[in-house]
Coordinates of N, CA and C in Angstrom, one line a residue:
M1 N -1.4 11.2 -2.7 CA -1.9 10.2 -1.8 C -3.4 10.0 -2.0
A2 N -3.8 8.8 -2.1 CA -5.2 8.4 -2.2 C -5.7 8.0 -0.9
D3 N -6.8 8.6 -0.4 CA -7.4 8.2 0.9 C -8.1 6.8 0.7
L4 N -8.0 6.0 1.7 CA -8.6 4.6 1.7 C -9.7 4.5 2.7
R5 N -10.7 3.8 2.3 CA -11.8 3.6 3.3 C -11.5 2.3 4.0
S6 N -10.8 2.4 5.1 CA -10.4 1.3 5.8 C -10.3 1.6 7.3
S7 N -10.5 0.7 8.2 CA -10.3 0.9 9.6 C -8.9 0.9 10.0
N8 N -8.0 0.4 9.1 CA -6.6 0.3 9.5 C -5.6 1.1 8.6
L9 N -6.0 1.3 7.3 CA -5.2 2.0 6.4 C -5.7 3.4 6.1
A10 N -4.8 4.4 6.1 CA -5.3 5.8 5.9 C -5.2 6.2 4.5
S11 N -4.0 5.9 3.8 CA -3.8 6.3 2.4 C -2.7 5.5 1.8
A12 N -2.6 5.7 0.5 CA -1.6 5.0 -0.3 C -1.2 5.9 -1.5
D13 N 0.0 5.7 -1.9 CA 0.5 6.5 -3.1 C 1.4 5.5 -3.9
Y14 N 1.6 5.8 -5.2 CA 2.3 4.9 -6.1 C 3.2 5.7 -7.0
S15 N 4.4 5.2 -7.2 CA 5.3 5.8 -8.2 C 5.5 4.8 -9.3
A16 N 5.0 5.1 -10.5 CA 5.2 4.2 -11.7 C 6.7 4.1 -12.1
E17 N 7.4 5.2 -11.9 CA 8.8 5.3 -12.3 C 9.6 4.2 -11.5
T18 N 9.4 4.2 -10.2 CA 10.2 3.3 -9.3 C 9.4 2.0 -8.9
Q19 N 8.2 1.9 -9.3 CA 7.3 0.8 -8.9 C 7.3 0.6 -7.4
S20 N 7.2 1.8 -6.7 CA 7.2 1.7 -5.3 C 5.8 2.3 -4.8
M21 N 5.3 1.7 -3.7 CA 4.0 2.1 -3.2 C 4.3 2.5 -1.7
T22 N 3.7 3.6 -1.3 CA 3.7 4.0 0.1 C 2.4 3.8 0.7
V23 N 2.3 3.2 1.8 CA 1.1 3.0 2.6 C 1.2 3.6 3.9
V24 N 0.2 4.4 4.3 CA 0.2 5.1 5.6 C -1.0 4.5 6.4
F25 N -0.6 4.0 7.6 CA -1.6 3.4 8.4 C -2.2 4.4 9.4
K26 N -3.4 4.2 9.8 CA -4.1 5.1 10.7 C -3.4 5.3 12.1
N27 N -2.5 4.3 12.4 CA -1.8 4.4 13.7 C -0.5 5.3 13.5
G28 N -0.3 5.8 12.3 CA 0.8 6.7 12.0 C 2.0 6.0 11.3
G29 N 2.0 4.7 11.2 CA 3.1 4.0 10.5 C 3.0 4.3 9.0
R30 N 4.2 4.4 8.4 CA 4.3 4.7 7.0 C 5.4 3.8 6.4
Y31 N 5.0 3.0 5.4 CA 5.9 2.0 4.8 C 5.9 2.1 3.3
S32 N 7.1 1.9 2.8 CA 7.4 1.9 1.3 C 7.6 0.5 0.9
Y33 N 6.8 0.0 -0.1 CA 6.9 -1.3 -0.7 C 7.6 -1.2 -2.0
A34 N 8.5 -2.1 -2.3 CA 9.3 -2.1 -3.5 C 8.8 -3.1 -4.6
D35 N 9.0 -2.8 -5.8 CA 8.7 -3.7 -7.0 C 7.3 -4.1 -7.0
V36 N 6.4 -3.1 -6.8 CA 4.9 -3.4 -6.8 C 4.4 -3.1 -8.1
P37 N 3.8 -4.0 -8.8 CA 3.1 -3.7 -10.1 C 2.0 -2.7 -9.9
E38 N 1.8 -1.9 -10.9 CA 0.8 -0.8 -10.8 C -0.6 -1.4 -10.6
A39 N -0.8 -2.6 -11.2 CA -2.1 -3.3 -11.1 C -2.4 -3.6 -9.6
V40 N -1.4 -3.9 -8.8 CA -1.6 -4.2 -7.4 C -2.1 -2.9 -6.7
Y41 N -1.4 -1.8 -7.0 CA -1.9 -0.5 -6.4 C -3.3 -0.2 -6.8
A42 N -3.6 -0.4 -8.1 CA -5.0 -0.1 -8.6 C -6.0 -1.0 -7.9
G43 N -5.6 -2.3 -7.6 CA -6.4 -3.2 -6.9 C -6.7 -2.8 -5.5
L44 N -5.7 -2.2 -4.8 CA -5.9 -1.7 -3.5 C -6.9 -0.6 -3.5
L45 N -6.8 0.3 -4.4 CA -7.7 1.5 -4.5 C -9.1 1.0 -4.8
A46 N -9.3 0.0 -5.6 CA -10.6 -0.5 -6.0 C -11.2 -1.5 -5.0
A47 N -10.5 -2.0 -4.1 CA -11.0 -3.1 -3.3 C -12.1 -2.7 -2.4
P48 N -13.1 -3.5 -2.2 CA -14.2 -3.2 -1.3 C -13.7 -3.1 0.2
S49 N -12.6 -3.9 0.4 CA -12.0 -3.9 1.7 C -10.5 -3.7 1.5
P50 N -10.0 -2.5 1.5 CA -8.6 -2.3 1.3 C -7.7 -3.0 2.3
G51 N -8.2 -3.1 3.6 CA -7.4 -3.8 4.6 C -7.2 -5.3 4.3
G52 N -8.3 -5.9 3.8 CA -8.3 -7.3 3.4 C -7.4 -7.5 2.2
Y53 N -7.5 -6.6 1.2 CA -6.7 -6.7 0.0 C -5.2 -6.6 0.4
F54 N -4.9 -5.6 1.3 CA -3.6 -5.4 1.7 C -3.0 -6.7 2.4
A55 N -3.8 -7.3 3.3 CA -3.4 -8.5 4.0 C -3.1 -9.7 3.1
S56 N -4.0 -9.8 2.1 CA -3.9 -11.0 1.2 C -3.0 -10.8 0.0
T57 N -2.7 -9.6 -0.4 CA -2.0 -9.4 -1.7 C -0.7 -8.6 -1.5
I58 N -0.5 -7.8 -0.5 CA 0.6 -7.0 -0.3 C 1.5 -7.4 0.9
K59 N 0.9 -7.5 2.0 CA 1.6 -7.8 3.2 C 2.4 -9.1 3.1
D60 N 3.6 -9.1 3.4 CA 4.5 -10.3 3.4 C 4.8 -10.8 1.9
K61 N 4.4 -10.0 0.9 CA 4.6 -10.4 -0.5 C 5.7 -9.5 -1.1
F62 N 5.8 -8.3 -0.6 CA 6.8 -7.4 -1.2 C 7.7 -6.9 -0.1
S63 N 9.0 -6.6 -0.5 CA 9.9 -6.1 0.5 C 9.5 -4.7 0.8
F64 N 9.8 -4.2 2.0 CA 9.4 -2.9 2.5 C 10.4 -2.3 3.4
T65 N 10.3 -1.0 3.5 CA 11.1 -0.3 4.5 C 10.1 0.6 5.3
K66 N 10.4 0.8 6.6 CA 9.5 1.7 7.4 C 10.2 3.1 7.2
E67 N 9.3 4.1 6.9 CA 9.8 5.5 6.7 C 9.8 6.2 8.0

């Protein structure tokens, strides 16, 4: 898990084998996103605003399940 500097997101992890990304929110929510390209995960880690990147690039763009 990589820690994120965000007021809303706590951390994220990625599996290249399954192209799945797990995002943990500071409120305790944990979600798995499917079919996420590795470049999207790298973009989240590198973004100056991970929360903004998540909202514009990941949220409502990939299917997810709540863990």
